[in-house]
Short mmCIF file of C-alpha atoms in Angstrom, two decimals:
data_model
loop_
_atom_site.label_atom_id
_atom_site.label_comp_id
_atom_site.label_asym_id
_atom_site.label_seq_id
_atom_site.Cartn_x
_atom_site.Cartn_y
_atom_site.Cartn_z
CA MET A 18 2.97 10.02 11.83
CA ASP A 19 4.47 6.78 13.14
CA TRP A 20 2.56 4.39 15.38
CA LEU A 21 3.17 1.28 17.48
CA ILE A 22 0.16 -1.01 17.91
CA PRO A 23 -0.32 -4.37 19.67
CA ALA A 24 -1.31 -7.68 18.09
CA ASN A 25 -2.25 -10.90 19.88
CA SER A 26 -1.43 -14.00 17.83
CA LYS A 27 -3.57 -16.12 20.18
CA ILE A 28 -6.65 -14.26 18.92
CA TYR A 29 -5.83 -13.60 15.26
CA ASP A 30 -3.31 -15.18 12.87
CA HIS A 31 -1.64 -12.02 11.57
CA GLU A 32 1.26 -13.90 10.00
CA ARG A 33 -0.95 -16.03 7.76
CA SER A 34 -3.28 -13.13 6.97
CA PHE A 35 -0.41 -10.92 5.80
CA ALA A 36 1.10 -13.82 3.85
CA ASP A 37 -2.17 -14.47 2.01
CA PHE A 38 -3.22 -10.90 1.22
CA GLY A 39 -0.39 -8.46 1.98
CA PHE A 40 -2.71 -6.29 4.07
CA ILE A 41 -5.10 -6.45 7.04
CA ASP A 42 -8.21 -4.36 7.65
CA TRP A 43 -7.58 -3.34 11.25
CA LYS A 44 -10.05 -1.97 13.78
CA GLN A 45 -9.52 1.78 13.75
CA GLY A 46 -11.35 2.74 16.91
CA GLY A 47 -10.85 6.39 17.76
CA ILE A 48 -7.27 6.56 16.52
CA GLY A 49 -6.53 9.44 14.16
CA TYR A 50 -4.62 7.55 11.48
CA SER A 51 -3.92 9.27 8.17
CA VAL A 52 -3.18 7.68 4.80
CA GLY A 53 0.59 7.27 4.53
CA ASP A 54 1.20 6.86 8.26
CA VAL A 55 3.70 4.16 9.22
CA VAL A 56 2.50 1.51 11.68
CA TYR A 57 4.78 -0.93 13.50
CA ILE A 58 3.06 -3.97 14.99
CA TYR A 59 4.17 -5.32 18.35
CA ILE A 60 3.37 -9.03 18.82
CA SER A 61 2.36 -9.74 22.41
CA LYS A 62 3.27 -12.80 24.52
CA PRO A 63 5.01 -15.10 24.01
CA GLU A 64 6.89 -13.22 21.23
CA MET A 65 6.95 -9.77 22.89
CA ARG A 66 8.63 -8.04 19.97
CA ILE A 67 7.99 -5.85 16.94
CA GLY A 68 7.34 -8.06 13.95
CA TYR A 69 5.82 -5.96 11.14
CA LYS A 70 6.08 -2.60 9.47
CA CYS A 71 3.01 -1.38 7.60
CA ILE A 72 1.74 1.71 5.85
CA VAL A 73 -1.80 3.07 6.20
CA GLN A 74 -3.51 2.67 2.84
CA ASN A 75 -7.13 3.55 3.70
CA VAL A 76 -8.93 4.95 6.73
CA GLY A 77 -12.56 5.00 7.83
CA LEU A 78 -13.49 1.78 6.04
CA THR A 79 -16.94 0.42 6.84
CA LYS A 80 -17.94 -3.19 7.35
CA SER A 81 -19.01 -3.49 3.72
CA LYS A 82 -15.62 -2.32 2.43
CA ILE A 83 -13.31 -4.69 4.30
CA ARG A 84 -12.20 -8.13 3.20
CA LYS A 85 -13.60 -11.26 4.81
CA ASP A 86 -11.05 -12.73 7.20
CA LYS A 87 -13.05 -14.98 9.50
CA LYS A 88 -10.70 -17.92 8.94
CA TYR A 89 -7.84 -16.07 10.65
CA TRP A 90 -9.75 -15.61 13.93
CA VAL A 91 -9.25 -18.26 16.60
CA ASN A 92 -12.69 -17.63 18.12
CA SER A 93 -15.74 -16.93 15.93
CA ALA A 94 -17.28 -14.77 18.68
CA ASP A 95 -14.25 -12.46 18.54
CA TYR A 96 -14.66 -12.24 14.79
CA GLN A 97 -18.31 -11.17 15.05
CA SER A 98 -17.53 -8.50 17.63
CA SER A 99 -14.67 -7.21 15.47
CA LEU A 100 -17.06 -6.18 12.69
CA GLU A 101 -18.40 -3.14 14.52
CA GLY A 102 -17.04 0.36 13.93
CA SER A 103 -14.59 1.62 11.33
CA PHE A 104 -11.40 0.10 9.97
CA VAL A 105 -8.00 1.11 8.65
CA ARG A 106 -6.20 -0.86 5.94
CA LEU A 107 -2.60 -1.69 6.85
CA ALA A 108 -0.49 -2.72 3.85
CA LEU A 109 2.54 -4.80 4.78
CA VAL A 110 5.90 -3.21 4.03
CA ALA A 111 8.25 -5.58 5.83
CA THR A 112 8.38 -8.51 8.25
CA ILE A 113 11.22 -8.81 10.73
CA ASN A 114 12.27 -11.29 13.39
CA THR A 115 15.05 -10.09 15.64
CA GLU A 116 15.62 -10.18 19.36
CA LYS A 117 16.90 -6.62 19.08
CA LEU A 118 13.28 -5.49 18.77
CA HIS A 119 12.21 -7.52 21.82
CA LEU A 120 10.57 -5.67 24.70
CA TYR A 121 13.64 -6.24 26.88
CA THR A 122 15.68 -4.10 24.47
CA LEU A 123 12.92 -1.59 23.73
CA ARG A 124 12.74 -0.82 27.47
CA LYS A 125 16.10 0.90 27.11
CA PHE A 126 14.25 3.48 25.02
CA ASP A 127 11.53 4.12 27.62
CA LEU A 128 8.97 1.60 26.36
CA LYS A 129 8.11 0.28 29.81
CA THR A 130 5.60 -2.39 28.77
CA GLY A 131 4.15 -3.85 25.61
CA PRO A 132 1.59 -1.40 24.16
CA GLN A 133 -2.06 -2.07 25.04
CA LYS A 134 -3.35 0.37 22.42
CA ALA A 135 -1.98 2.50 19.58
CA LYS A 136 0.97 4.63 20.65
CA LYS A 137 2.57 7.50 18.72
CA LEU A 138 6.27 6.98 18.10
CA ASN A 139 8.95 9.63 18.12
CA GLY A 140 12.41 10.42 19.39
CA LYS A 141 15.06 7.81 20.08
CA LEU A 142 12.60 4.92 20.23
CA LEU A 143 11.41 5.63 16.69
CA GLU A 144 14.97 6.12 15.45
CA TYR A 145 15.99 2.78 16.94
CA ILE A 146 13.06 0.89 15.41
CA GLU A 147 13.53 2.54 12.01
CA SER A 148 17.19 1.48 11.96
CA PHE A 149 16.15 -2.15 11.43
CA PHE A 150 14.15 -1.46 8.29
CA SER A 151 15.43 -0.46 4.88
CA LYS A 152 15.57 3.24 4.17
CA PRO A 153 13.90 4.71 1.08
CA LYS A 154 16.37 5.08 -1.77
CA LEU A 155 16.94 8.23 -3.81
CA ILE A 156 15.63 7.39 -7.26
CA ASP A 157 15.08 9.15 -10.56
CA VAL A 158 11.33 9.13 -11.08
CA PHE A 159 9.22 10.01 -14.10
CA ALA A 160 6.69 11.50 -11.69
CA LYS A 161 2.97 11.82 -12.25
CA GLU A 162 2.01 15.44 -12.66
CA SER A 163 0.11 16.83 -9.71
CA ASP A 164 -3.46 17.65 -10.72
CA ASP A 165 -3.44 20.44 -8.15
CA ALA A 166 -0.23 21.99 -9.49
CA ILE A 167 -1.47 21.79 -13.08
CA SER A 168 -4.79 23.39 -12.12
CA LYS A 169 -2.93 26.29 -10.51
CA SER A 170 -0.79 26.73 -13.61
CA ILE A 171 -3.84 26.74 -15.90
CA LYS A 172 -5.40 29.54 -13.82
CA LEU A 173 -2.36 31.77 -14.47
CA ASN A 174 -2.49 34.10 -17.45
CA ARG A 175 -0.32 32.93 -20.31
CA SER A 176 2.18 35.76 -19.93
CA SER A 177 2.91 34.80 -16.31
CA ARG A 178 3.25 31.13 -17.21
CA LEU A 179 5.71 31.89 -20.04
CA LYS A 180 7.81 34.06 -17.71
CA ARG A 181 8.00 31.18 -15.24
CA LEU A 182 9.07 28.84 -18.05
CA GLU A 183 11.90 31.20 -19.00
CA LYS A 184 13.33 30.89 -15.47
CA ALA A 185 12.58 27.20 -15.04
CA ASN A 186 15.38 24.71 -14.46
CA LEU A 187 15.65 22.48 -17.54
CA LYS A 188 17.18 19.65 -15.53
CA PRO A 189 14.62 17.94 -13.25
CA LYS A 190 15.74 17.62 -9.66
CA LEU A 191 16.01 14.30 -7.90
CA VAL A 192 13.64 13.82 -4.98
CA PRO A 193 13.43 10.99 -2.42
CA VAL A 194 10.37 8.85 -3.07
CA THR A 195 9.09 5.89 -1.04
CA SER A 196 6.90 3.55 -3.06
CA TYR A 197 4.89 0.51 -2.05
CA VAL A 198 3.55 -1.62 -4.88
CA TYR A 199 1.82 -4.96 -5.18
CA GLU A 200 3.86 -7.76 -6.73
CA ARG A 201 1.55 -8.87 -9.53
CA ASN A 202 1.36 -12.46 -10.71
CA PRO A 203 3.10 -12.58 -14.13
CA ASP A 204 1.01 -15.62 -15.12
CA VAL A 205 -2.18 -13.56 -14.78
CA VAL A 206 -0.72 -10.85 -17.04
CA ALA A 207 0.56 -13.36 -19.61
CA GLU A 208 -2.70 -15.32 -19.72
CA ALA A 209 -4.79 -12.14 -20.04
CA LEU A 210 -2.68 -11.05 -23.01
CA TYR A 211 -3.02 -14.52 -24.55
CA ARG A 212 -6.79 -14.42 -24.02
CA ALA A 213 -7.10 -11.02 -25.70
CA ASP A 214 -5.01 -12.11 -28.69
CA GLY A 215 -4.14 -8.53 -29.66
CA ILE A 216 -7.69 -7.17 -29.32
CA CYS A 217 -8.66 -4.67 -26.62
CA GLU A 218 -11.20 -6.30 -24.33
CA ARG A 219 -13.08 -3.01 -23.90
CA CYS A 220 -13.33 -1.29 -27.29
CA SER A 221 -12.59 -4.39 -29.43
CA GLY A 222 -9.97 -2.44 -31.37
CA ALA A 223 -6.65 -3.91 -32.43
CA ALA A 224 -3.54 -3.19 -30.36
CA PRO A 225 -2.12 0.14 -31.64
CA PHE A 226 1.43 -1.14 -32.19
CA TYR A 227 3.81 -4.05 -31.53
CA ARG A 228 6.33 -4.30 -28.72
CA LYS A 229 9.90 -3.62 -29.74
CA SER A 230 11.15 -6.33 -27.37
CA ASN A 231 9.24 -9.33 -28.75
CA ASN A 232 7.02 -8.10 -31.59
CA SER A 233 3.82 -8.92 -29.66
CA PRO A 234 0.67 -6.73 -29.80
CA TYR A 235 0.88 -3.99 -27.18
CA LEU A 236 -1.95 -4.15 -24.63
CA GLU A 237 -1.95 -3.21 -20.93
CA VAL A 238 -3.46 -5.42 -18.22
CA HIS A 239 -5.90 -3.56 -15.95
CA HIS A 240 -7.43 -4.73 -12.65
CA ILE A 241 -11.20 -4.16 -12.64
CA VAL A 242 -11.27 -3.97 -8.84
CA PRO A 243 -7.93 -2.36 -7.88
CA LEU A 244 -5.55 -4.43 -5.79
CA SER A 245 -5.39 -1.50 -3.35
CA ASN A 246 -9.15 -1.92 -2.79
CA GLY A 247 -8.88 -5.62 -2.08
CA GLY A 248 -9.30 -6.82 -5.68
CA GLU A 249 -7.97 -10.24 -6.59
CA ASP A 250 -4.92 -10.73 -8.79
CA SER A 251 -6.87 -13.18 -10.94
CA LEU A 252 -7.93 -13.63 -14.57
CA SER A 253 -11.54 -12.84 -13.69
CA ASN A 254 -10.49 -9.45 -12.31
CA VAL A 255 -8.37 -8.22 -15.23
CA LEU A 256 -8.85 -6.89 -18.74
CA ALA A 257 -6.26 -6.53 -21.49
CA LEU A 258 -6.73 -2.99 -22.81
CA CYS A 259 -5.36 -0.64 -25.42
CA PRO A 260 -3.53 2.33 -23.82
CA ASN A 261 -6.40 4.70 -24.64
CA CYS A 262 -9.03 2.60 -22.87
CA HIS A 263 -6.69 2.00 -19.96
CA ARG A 264 -6.11 5.73 -19.43
CA GLU A 265 -9.81 6.48 -19.82
CA LEU A 266 -10.73 4.01 -17.07
CA HIS A 267 -8.21 5.63 -14.72
CA PHE A 268 -8.60 9.30 -15.60
CA GLY A 269 -11.61 9.83 -17.87
CA LYS A 270 -15.20 10.75 -17.08
CA GLY A 271 -16.72 10.47 -20.53
CA ILE A 272 -17.52 13.11 -23.16
#
């Protein structure tokens, strides 16, 4: 689903908030957002134009799960009242500044006035807005296996699974994939690896091998609180881990 929502820069500094964090925890109200929805943000007067494209990263967030953003509110009373209800996390995909997305032009596509609340987008208006943002590229991906698909395969008897393998295409097909990732600070990664000095900061074991590129001990830098959950890209929020510990933290549940 694609949405158009209003933002008032006289009440909240969206530009600085996005610049500092890359996402905003937005009041959800009764809107039925779903993770993965695209949200375009219309900036009200005096700009009167679409200025941001975002993707819904989380829905139904409570007050305790959102980041503190009081400094971006012009009026502290508005900030306090904003803390009620549930929230949706909007991760910034792109910022744009063009008069071609001004209300005067959008009216040609039946947007009579600036939106006062969330509005579903479709048809020619959506096509026009989308044309100003980069399209997802077709890329060759070493995709993560789907837990659901693997579970279904495991439930098959072995004979059925082997028959499917006999007919399977040996050349993986290309599929269009849209990805949104956080741009991590390389200094945090480098300093964490320097701090660890080749020793996993979880199991205290030595790195299992050396990198072919520079002969350094191979460890992977892991965020304790994920960036997608509001974690900081800082030395205090990372560990340098051996691949086994790293995978266990992401996928394991203990033995």
